[in-house]
Amino acid sequence: MSRSLEDRNEGEVSTRPWGRVVFWVLLSALGLASPGGAQVLTEPVQPAASRAVSEADVIRFLEQATFGPAASEVSRVKEAGFAAWLDQQFDSRVSSYPVPALFPADQNAGCPSGSDANCLRDHYTMYPLQVAFFLNGLRGEDQLRQRVALALHEIFVVSGVKLRQPAIMAPYQNLLLDQAFGNYRTLLENITLNPSMGAYLDMVNNDAPIPPANVSPNENYAREILQLFSIGVNMLNPDGTVQTDSQGEPVPAYTQDTIKAFAHVFTGFTYATLPGAKARKHNPPNFQQPMALYRDASGRDSNHDKGAKRLLSYPGAVHATLAAHQDGNTDLTQALDNIFHHPNVGPFIGKQLIQHLVTSNPTPAYVARVTKAFENNGSGVRGDLRAVISAILLDSEARGRAKSSPGYGRLREPVLFITNLCRAFNASSDGLLANQAASMGQNIMNSPTVFNYYPHEYEVPDTDLEGPEFGILTSTTAQARINFVNTLAFSKIGAAASDSGTALDLSGLSALAGNPSALVAELDRVLLHGTMPAAMTRSILDAVNAVPATNPLRRAQTALYLVASSPQYQVAR
Amino acid sequence: MKTRRQFLSGLGRGLGAATLLSSVGWFPRLEAADLSATSDYRALVCLFLHGGNDANNMIVPHDDYATYQKVRGSALNLAKDSLLKINAPSQRAAFGLHPALAELRDLYAEGKLAVLANTGTLSAPVTRAEYLAGGERPDSLFSHSDQQAEWQSGVVKRLDARGQTGWGGRTADALAEEPGSGAFPMQISASGLPLFMTGVSAQPLVPGTALQGFGSGTANQARYAALRKILTLDAGNELINAQSALTASAIDATNTLAAALSGAPTLETEFPNTAIARQLKGIASIMSVRSALKTNRQIFFASLGGFDTHTAQLNTQQNLFTQVSRALAAFFAATVELGIQNSVTTFTLSDFARTFQPNAGGGSDHGWGSHHFVLGGSVKGGDFYGTFPLLALGGPDDATSEGRWIPTTSVDQYGATLAQWFGLDAKSLPSVFPNISRFGSSNLGFLV
């Protein structure tokens, strides 16, 4: 009947273990706990691909792995099975972002008076990338890649709020698309040396301290690569739960001194020298190539700190200290290896990928299985993201009966809420959907900070559950989501009279309107994979029957509005 | 310790969420008893400076300027003759406000603005020697997300369940149980869902969008009825139920607010055209209809981002402080216009201060203790509270060697002073500030 409380207790030791245990005891004492409570509602682990796939599970799978289950994609997965579909997607060609030319930092110089009317929009806002984001999401054949890249975009965050130009943002987003199925170690290095990240978190032109000037190396990238991009602030168990000491306090994964040491590692790098230019300590911007270690005329990396550095310490640590006088590139390689081999990386990154793709509150056992895939892809390779993604999507907790547990699922984030509805009803679209997402609290490409559009550890009030996307569900955005459905169902996004905009194809639903039960059943099948409660069906039928049968489109719109605006749909499970 | 919140959410799980939904709305007591008297109106307004404000350049020593200048160097030094000089009798010294804070200097001179010196997250008072020896400290110092959460929750240990709520929210919880508390949500955020506002049983209203698309006619009415009915269903899933509860409460509270605001007086006070000023103007508008909302206690939240000045700090802070100073001055003027300046206290919070020593990018890195402003007609302004730190790298107030000041006043004391002025009684203090007994005084005296 329900996922066990005991199970939940383990699942969230990472945040508040004791109250919950106490509570379980209390409930048991009151006789309120389910006798079957200790039973975990997942099926025995078996290769999902070997089982016959139900349409309902195919639709669920595509909600997790794509920008929304389109009918054509549902057929493909039914035919191929999950694992073979994943293999096809791993080899898919990338639908990438356009990379416009770099404009001057001063927009008055880049778009002087008399410029094209769209000059500012196209060169100093994220507009071109926002359009490409939605078009790739709606139509790209590389659906899994786009979806995983979105998750990476929300873990390894850079933002147009600071970078401002699409010319600066686009190469970084293309990097995430290109490496979505690569190795985490490669991804970490490429992100570190990417000039967009360099500009966003200030690693570019970070100087070694040169006495007597009293300045310290910039700590910004050093802190966030550890806190957000790799291991997090506390030591984790392989199942993602926080390690505690004898006092019950979390064990910190590093100290301020560790941050300082990494800040010293990340000194001496600047933009790649432009063709024909002379290398300088602080080169002019170049967002096309990775940052590089500055070398003076004699070949010395004279802006890199040469002291010894004490990095992360953990059992079996790789390069826990860096020797003095090493070359800057050696320091960087060894420092990234030091991070990469930290035992936190698997559970820290793995759990977040599960939360982005499948469910906000995975059981510790699920996280542990994904950690295992991170640590070894089956061929002895650590950090293989293909293996991690397969492990996440084919896990018994993603595919099995766990979906019925009371804490299962995730609130659809605004951009996916939009694209899922569009793809379900074969929408025509010009990709101008960013304002809709922004009104729901997600201004895509413009994350307010490096902590993403919403905090990854947000706890849903009045529950003991994490629900990251609830961090942007306010009284305003909750209604904006319903208003979006209203516009999409009854009209279209964009000017009603023009050919552009985004409009659903409701012909299939309208054809069913003569039989309201069939109409609602179809919506249940397509949007809720058959989970609509009877009371909800009755309410929708009441509303549909209040529309004259002579107006089949209005009936279809009414039914769609009520299903798509319902929390039963907005929380995907 | 088990919190009331856990108990309630546990009941929801054990007895079925329908019970939960009916017993605990997302907003407190929408159908609470009528309240006619709003004469003792009081409001707290939190202005959160996101990213960690470098208070070292917000308040600069004037008498001992040379010490400041030597460490800040050319990268971060504010010229002495640009500073807005103020006297701090309690510190027996003169200081300079950042040159962009002209309006706040005037309010300080008028006695409406106070400075709270070197305040921050603490698990207990700690000296540099104790700190370096591994002594008492909050979890995850210098981390944005953790320090924001600790400032807002008043709980500095990550595994303490009380940290799931904010001290603003818990203050609201405590007062909502008193007779005569308002029917309308006590917490209103002009900027997202801060932990500060989250209570055990109450979430803030975030005014903005209202539900659209319902004209007249039977079909529309039937559709609206179905929408509302669906929001009451127990889905057997806590996330769905949470969204249902939030949405239903959002629709109701938004309708209530819209009705009240339709009769709002026009504010004559001019606000600047900045995001932070718009937030504060919206707050003033809601205050102006407090009688229609039948509420006599309100907690508001506004915020401004961009304070994470790892690079290019001088220009960034000039811009941000200009916005803050002008917006706060306009807001104070609006409370005067509404005749409630003595009933409204506005205060700043931020992640942390920043390193006194500059970094390589013309900026500064994450620090700890910070200075803050408190503004209002009930503020005993024109002076400093707490103790200004000794600005010495590696000195007795530095946790490291770059000037990360060990706070000498705790967030708990700061919050407790505000909450008691707001109406929280002394015996309820520990329920809101669980560590308050570890610190010397629970009232810093900056409010009448």
PDB file of C-alpha atoms in Angstrom, chain A residues 19-202:
ATOM      1  CA  GLY A  19      12.913  13.005  13.969  1.00  0.00           C
ATOM      2  CA  ARG A  20      11.777  10.548  11.401  1.00  0.00           C
ATOM      3  CA  VAL A  21      12.950   7.507  13.286  1.00  0.00           C
ATOM      4  CA  VAL A  22      11.268   8.785  16.392  1.00  0.00           C
ATOM      5  CA  PHE A  23       8.175   9.406  14.415  1.00  0.00           C
ATOM      6  CA  TRP A  24       8.159   5.886  12.989  1.00  0.00           C
ATOM      7  CA  VAL A  25       8.371   4.514  16.472  1.00  0.00           C
ATOM      8  CA  LEU A  26       5.521   6.743  17.542  1.00  0.00           C
ATOM      9  CA  LEU A  27       3.347   5.702  14.641  1.00  0.00           C
ATOM     10  CA  SER A  28       4.018   2.073  15.328  1.00  0.00           C
ATOM     11  CA  ALA A  29       3.070   2.577  18.916  1.00  0.00           C
ATOM     12  CA  LEU A  30      -0.176   4.181  17.883  1.00  0.00           C
ATOM     13  CA  GLY A  31      -0.869   1.313  15.545  1.00  0.00           C
ATOM     14  CA  LEU A  32      -0.914   3.674  12.620  1.00  0.00           C
ATOM     15  CA  ALA A  33       1.990   2.196  10.733  1.00  0.00           C
ATOM     16  CA  SER A  34       1.179  -0.166   7.972  1.00  0.00           C
ATOM     17  CA  PRO A  35       2.007  -3.752   8.900  1.00  0.00           C
ATOM     18  CA  GLY A  36       3.559  -4.205   5.489  1.00  0.00           C
ATOM     19  CA  GLY A  37       5.583  -1.125   6.047  1.00  0.00           C
ATOM     20  CA  ALA A  38       8.946  -2.730   5.948  1.00  0.00           C
ATOM     21  CA  GLN A  39       8.404  -4.098   2.509  1.00  0.00           C
ATOM     22  CA  VAL A  40      10.061  -2.224  -0.307  1.00  0.00           C
ATOM     23  CA  LEU A  41       7.839  -1.781  -3.275  1.00  0.00           C
ATOM     24  CA  THR A  42      10.301  -2.473  -5.994  1.00  0.00           C
ATOM     25  CA  GLU A  43      10.502  -5.536  -8.118  1.00  0.00           C
ATOM     26  CA  PRO A  44      13.499  -7.852  -8.124  1.00  0.00           C
ATOM     27  CA  VAL A  45      16.308  -6.344 -10.128  1.00  0.00           C
ATOM     28  CA  GLN A  46      16.289  -7.750 -13.613  1.00  0.00           C
ATOM     29  CA  PRO A  47      17.252  -6.371 -16.975  1.00  0.00           C
ATOM     30  CA  ALA A  48      14.273  -4.254 -17.920  1.00  0.00           C
ATOM     31  CA  ALA A  49      14.912  -4.764 -21.606  1.00  0.00           C
ATOM     32  CA  SER A  50      14.194  -8.456 -21.322  1.00  0.00           C
ATOM     33  CA  ARG A  51      10.655  -7.812 -20.198  1.00  0.00           C
ATOM     34  CA  ALA A  52       7.782  -6.997 -22.457  1.00  0.00           C
ATOM     35  CA  VAL A  53       7.248  -3.277 -22.196  1.00  0.00           C
ATOM     36  CA  SER A  54       3.827  -1.884 -21.441  1.00  0.00           C
ATOM     37  CA  GLU A  55       2.726   1.279 -23.168  1.00  0.00           C
ATOM     38  CA  ALA A  56       2.211   2.920 -19.789  1.00  0.00           C
ATOM     39  CA  ASP A  57       5.802   2.279 -18.838  1.00  0.00           C
ATOM     40  CA  VAL A  58       7.051   3.435 -22.229  1.00  0.00           C
ATOM     41  CA  ILE A  59       5.294   6.736 -21.661  1.00  0.00           C
ATOM     42  CA  ARG A  60       6.792   6.995 -18.172  1.00  0.00           C
ATOM     43  CA  PHE A  61      10.215   6.135 -19.555  1.00  0.00           C
ATOM     44  CA  LEU A  62       9.977   8.883 -22.148  1.00  0.00           C
ATOM     45  CA  GLU A  63       8.900  11.390 -19.495  1.00  0.00           C
ATOM     46  CA  GLN A  64      12.178  10.571 -17.778  1.00  0.00           C
ATOM     47  CA  ALA A  65      14.465  10.303 -20.793  1.00  0.00           C
ATOM     48  CA  THR A  66      13.179  12.946 -23.225  1.00  0.00           C
ATOM     49  CA  PHE A  67      11.426  16.295 -23.507  1.00  0.00           C
ATOM     50  CA  GLY A  68       8.126  14.438 -23.569  1.00  0.00           C
ATOM     51  CA  PRO A  69       6.529  11.299 -24.980  1.00  0.00           C
ATOM     52  CA  ALA A  70       5.598  12.036 -28.577  1.00  0.00           C
ATOM     53  CA  ALA A  71       3.524   9.322 -30.248  1.00  0.00           C
ATOM     54  CA  SER A  72       6.294   8.564 -32.752  1.00  0.00           C
ATOM     55  CA  GLU A  73       8.848   8.086 -29.982  1.00  0.00           C
ATOM     56  CA  VAL A  74       6.445   5.867 -28.036  1.00  0.00           C
ATOM     57  CA  SER A  75       6.265   3.584 -31.076  1.00  0.00           C
ATOM     58  CA  ARG A  76      10.030   3.494 -31.417  1.00  0.00           C
ATOM     59  CA  VAL A  77      10.582   2.470 -27.812  1.00  0.00           C
ATOM     60  CA  LYS A  78       7.834  -0.134 -28.000  1.00  0.00           C
ATOM     61  CA  GLU A  79       9.550  -1.612 -30.983  1.00  0.00           C
ATOM     62  CA  ALA A  80      13.153  -1.425 -29.801  1.00  0.00           C
ATOM     63  CA  GLY A  81      12.779  -1.920 -26.057  1.00  0.00           C
ATOM     64  CA  PHE A  82      14.384   0.349 -23.496  1.00  0.00           C
ATOM     65  CA  ALA A  83      18.009  -0.736 -23.738  1.00  0.00           C
ATOM     66  CA  ALA A  84      18.169  -0.754 -27.530  1.00  0.00           C
ATOM     67  CA  TRP A  85      16.494   2.656 -27.662  1.00  0.00           C
ATOM     68  CA  LEU A  86      19.136   3.956 -25.260  1.00  0.00           C
ATOM     69  CA  ASP A  87      21.869   2.595 -27.496  1.00  0.00           C
ATOM     70  CA  GLN A  88      20.341   4.355 -30.504  1.00  0.00           C
ATOM     71  CA  GLN A  89      20.168   7.571 -28.547  1.00  0.00           C
ATOM     72  CA  PHE A  90      23.750   7.295 -27.290  1.00  0.00           C
ATOM     73  CA  ASP A  91      24.870   7.399 -30.911  1.00  0.00           C
ATOM     74  CA  SER A  92      22.539  10.194 -31.942  1.00  0.00           C
ATOM     75  CA  ARG A  93      23.808  13.185 -33.840  1.00  0.00           C
ATOM     76  CA  VAL A  94      23.898  16.357 -31.748  1.00  0.00           C
ATOM     77  CA  SER A  95      21.297  19.075 -32.271  1.00  0.00           C
ATOM     78  CA  SER A  96      23.467  21.963 -31.156  1.00  0.00           C
ATOM     79  CA  TYR A  97      23.183  25.656 -30.408  1.00  0.00           C
ATOM     80  CA  PRO A  98      24.096  28.321 -32.944  1.00  0.00           C
ATOM     81  CA  VAL A  99      27.243  30.219 -31.958  1.00  0.00           C
ATOM     82  CA  PRO A 100      26.963  33.865 -32.937  1.00  0.00           C
ATOM     83  CA  ALA A 101      30.011  36.112 -33.292  1.00  0.00           C
ATOM     84  CA  LEU A 102      31.416  37.715 -30.158  1.00  0.00           C
ATOM     85  CA  PHE A 103      30.348  41.328 -29.838  1.00  0.00           C
ATOM     86  CA  PRO A 104      32.095  44.082 -27.888  1.00  0.00           C
ATOM     87  CA  ALA A 105      31.510  44.010 -24.146  1.00  0.00           C
ATOM     88  CA  ASP A 106      29.944  47.454 -24.414  1.00  0.00           C
ATOM     89  CA  GLN A 107      26.566  46.979 -26.036  1.00  0.00           C
ATOM     90  CA  ASN A 108      26.491  50.599 -27.174  1.00  0.00           C
ATOM     91  CA  ALA A 109      29.515  49.779 -29.274  1.00  0.00           C
ATOM     92  CA  GLY A 110      28.049  46.495 -30.473  1.00  0.00           C
ATOM     93  CA  CYS A 111      24.630  47.839 -31.307  1.00  0.00           C
ATOM     94  CA  PRO A 112      25.076  51.571 -32.010  1.00  0.00           C
ATOM     95  CA  SER A 113      22.020  53.616 -32.861  1.00  0.00           C
ATOM     96  CA  GLY A 114      20.803  52.714 -36.295  1.00  0.00           C
ATOM     97  CA  SER A 115      21.575  49.010 -35.799  1.00  0.00           C
ATOM     98  CA  ASP A 116      19.160  46.291 -36.752  1.00  0.00           C
ATOM     99  CA  ALA A 117      16.059  46.373 -34.553  1.00  0.00           C
ATOM    100  CA  ASN A 118      16.944  42.979 -33.090  1.00  0.00           C
ATOM    101  CA  CYS A 119      20.625  43.689 -32.523  1.00  0.00           C
ATOM    102  CA  LEU A 120      20.440  43.813 -28.735  1.00  0.00           C
ATOM    103  CA  ARG A 121      18.095  40.858 -28.524  1.00  0.00           C
ATOM    104  CA  ASP A 122      20.215  38.655 -30.750  1.00  0.00           C
ATOM    105  CA  HIS A 123      23.640  39.562 -29.382  1.00  0.00           C
ATOM    106  CA  TYR A 124      23.186  40.698 -25.791  1.00  0.00           C
ATOM    107  CA  THR A 125      20.421  38.436 -24.524  1.00  0.00           C
ATOM    108  CA  MET A 126      19.945  34.685 -24.357  1.00  0.00           C
ATOM    109  CA  TYR A 127      17.090  34.881 -26.866  1.00  0.00           C
ATOM    110  CA  PRO A 128      18.740  32.919 -29.697  1.00  0.00           C
ATOM    111  CA  LEU A 129      19.702  30.125 -27.316  1.00  0.00           C
ATOM    112  CA  GLN A 130      16.303  30.034 -25.664  1.00  0.00           C
ATOM    113  CA  VAL A 131      14.650  29.535 -29.033  1.00  0.00           C
ATOM    114  CA  ALA A 132      17.150  26.835 -29.966  1.00  0.00           C
ATOM    115  CA  PHE A 133      16.647  25.174 -26.598  1.00  0.00           C
ATOM    116  CA  PHE A 134      12.914  24.781 -27.158  1.00  0.00           C
ATOM    117  CA  LEU A 135      13.201  23.802 -30.807  1.00  0.00           C
ATOM    118  CA  ASN A 136      15.814  21.156 -29.981  1.00  0.00           C
ATOM    119  CA  GLY A 137      13.666  19.937 -27.130  1.00  0.00           C
ATOM    120  CA  LEU A 138      10.508  19.808 -29.204  1.00  0.00           C
ATOM    121  CA  ARG A 139      11.950  18.383 -32.404  1.00  0.00           C
ATOM    122  CA  GLY A 140      15.480  17.125 -31.908  1.00  0.00           C
ATOM    123  CA  GLU A 141      16.035  13.455 -32.670  1.00  0.00           C
ATOM    124  CA  ASP A 142      18.692  13.392 -29.933  1.00  0.00           C
ATOM    125  CA  GLN A 143      16.068  13.498 -27.191  1.00  0.00           C
ATOM    126  CA  LEU A 144      18.046  11.664 -24.522  1.00  0.00           C
ATOM    127  CA  ARG A 145      21.094  13.819 -25.168  1.00  0.00           C
ATOM    128  CA  GLN A 146      19.047  16.995 -24.908  1.00  0.00           C
ATOM    129  CA  ARG A 147      17.485  15.779 -21.691  1.00  0.00           C
ATOM    130  CA  VAL A 148      20.739  14.736 -20.044  1.00  0.00           C
ATOM    131  CA  ALA A 149      22.354  17.991 -21.181  1.00  0.00           C
ATOM    132  CA  LEU A 150      19.537  19.872 -19.439  1.00  0.00           C
ATOM    133  CA  ALA A 151      20.356  18.019 -16.241  1.00  0.00           C
ATOM    134  CA  LEU A 152      24.044  18.852 -16.678  1.00  0.00           C
ATOM    135  CA  HIS A 153      23.084  22.471 -17.458  1.00  0.00           C
ATOM    136  CA  GLU A 154      21.397  22.569 -14.038  1.00  0.00           C
ATOM    137  CA  ILE A 155      24.290  20.946 -12.162  1.00  0.00           C
ATOM    138  CA  PHE A 156      27.274  22.607 -13.866  1.00  0.00           C
ATOM    139  CA  VAL A 157      25.654  26.013 -14.029  1.00  0.00           C
ATOM    140  CA  VAL A 158      26.771  29.062 -15.943  1.00  0.00           C
ATOM    141  CA  SER A 159      24.277  31.838 -16.564  1.00  0.00           C
ATOM    142  CA  GLY A 160      23.465  34.514 -19.077  1.00  0.00           C
ATOM    143  CA  VAL A 161      22.778  36.843 -16.158  1.00  0.00           C
ATOM    144  CA  LYS A 162      26.529  37.340 -15.900  1.00  0.00           C
ATOM    145  CA  LEU A 163      27.785  36.182 -19.304  1.00  0.00           C
ATOM    146  CA  ARG A 164      25.214  38.281 -21.196  1.00  0.00           C
ATOM    147  CA  GLN A 165      26.187  37.315 -24.741  1.00  0.00           C
ATOM    148  CA  PRO A 166      24.886  34.207 -26.499  1.00  0.00           C
ATOM    149  CA  ALA A 167      28.327  34.080 -28.132  1.00  0.00           C
ATOM    150  CA  ILE A 168      29.762  33.376 -24.685  1.00  0.00           C
ATOM    151  CA  MET A 169      27.028  31.034 -23.487  1.00  0.00           C
ATOM    152  CA  ALA A 170      26.574  28.868 -26.595  1.00  0.00           C
ATOM    153  CA  PRO A 171      29.964  27.111 -26.715  1.00  0.00           C
ATOM    154  CA  TYR A 172      29.510  25.982 -23.122  1.00  0.00           C
ATOM    155  CA  GLN A 173      26.033  24.599 -23.770  1.00  0.00           C
ATOM    156  CA  ASN A 174      27.360  22.778 -26.832  1.00  0.00           C
ATOM    157  CA  LEU A 175      30.072  21.276 -24.653  1.00  0.00           C
ATOM    158  CA  LEU A 176      27.413  19.827 -22.351  1.00  0.00           C
ATOM    159  CA  LEU A 177      25.557  18.354 -25.331  1.00  0.00           C
ATOM    160  CA  ASP A 178      28.718  16.883 -26.830  1.00  0.00           C
ATOM    161  CA  GLN A 179      29.816  15.277 -23.591  1.00  0.00           C
ATOM    162  CA  ALA A 180      26.487  14.204 -22.162  1.00  0.00           C
ATOM    163  CA  PHE A 181      27.435  10.569 -22.777  1.00  0.00           C
ATOM    164  CA  GLY A 182      31.163  10.867 -22.189  1.00  0.00           C
ATOM    165  CA  ASN A 183      33.268  10.424 -19.087  1.00  0.00           C
ATOM    166  CA  TYR A 184      32.762  12.615 -16.031  1.00  0.00           C
ATOM    167  CA  ARG A 185      36.526  13.175 -15.664  1.00  0.00           C
ATOM    168  CA  THR A 186      36.740  14.552 -19.192  1.00  0.00           C
ATOM    169  CA  LEU A 187      33.640  16.632 -18.631  1.00  0.00           C
ATOM    170  CA  LEU A 188      35.096  18.062 -15.408  1.00  0.00           C
ATOM    171  CA  GLU A 189      38.320  19.066 -17.126  1.00  0.00           C
ATOM    172  CA  ASN A 190      36.590  20.554 -20.139  1.00  0.00           C
ATOM    173  CA  ILE A 191      34.247  22.534 -17.939  1.00  0.00           C
ATOM    174  CA  THR A 192      37.148  23.748 -15.820  1.00  0.00           C
ATOM    175  CA  LEU A 193      39.048  25.027 -18.840  1.00  0.00           C
ATOM    176  CA  ASN A 194      35.986  26.290 -20.677  1.00  0.00           C
ATOM    177  CA  PRO A 195      36.315  30.065 -20.990  1.00  0.00           C
ATOM    178  CA  SER A 196      32.597  30.619 -20.306  1.00  0.00           C
ATOM    179  CA  MET A 197      32.975  28.902 -16.965  1.00  0.00           C
ATOM    180  CA  GLY A 198      36.259  30.733 -16.524  1.00  0.00           C
ATOM    181  CA  ALA A 199      34.458  34.025 -16.932  1.00  0.00           C
ATOM    182  CA  TYR A 200      31.451  32.930 -14.871  1.00  0.00           C
ATOM    183  CA  LEU A 201      33.328  31.710 -11.798  1.00  0.00           C
ATOM    184  CA  ASP A 202      36.457  33.828 -12.181  1.00  0.00           C
TER     185      ASP A 202
END
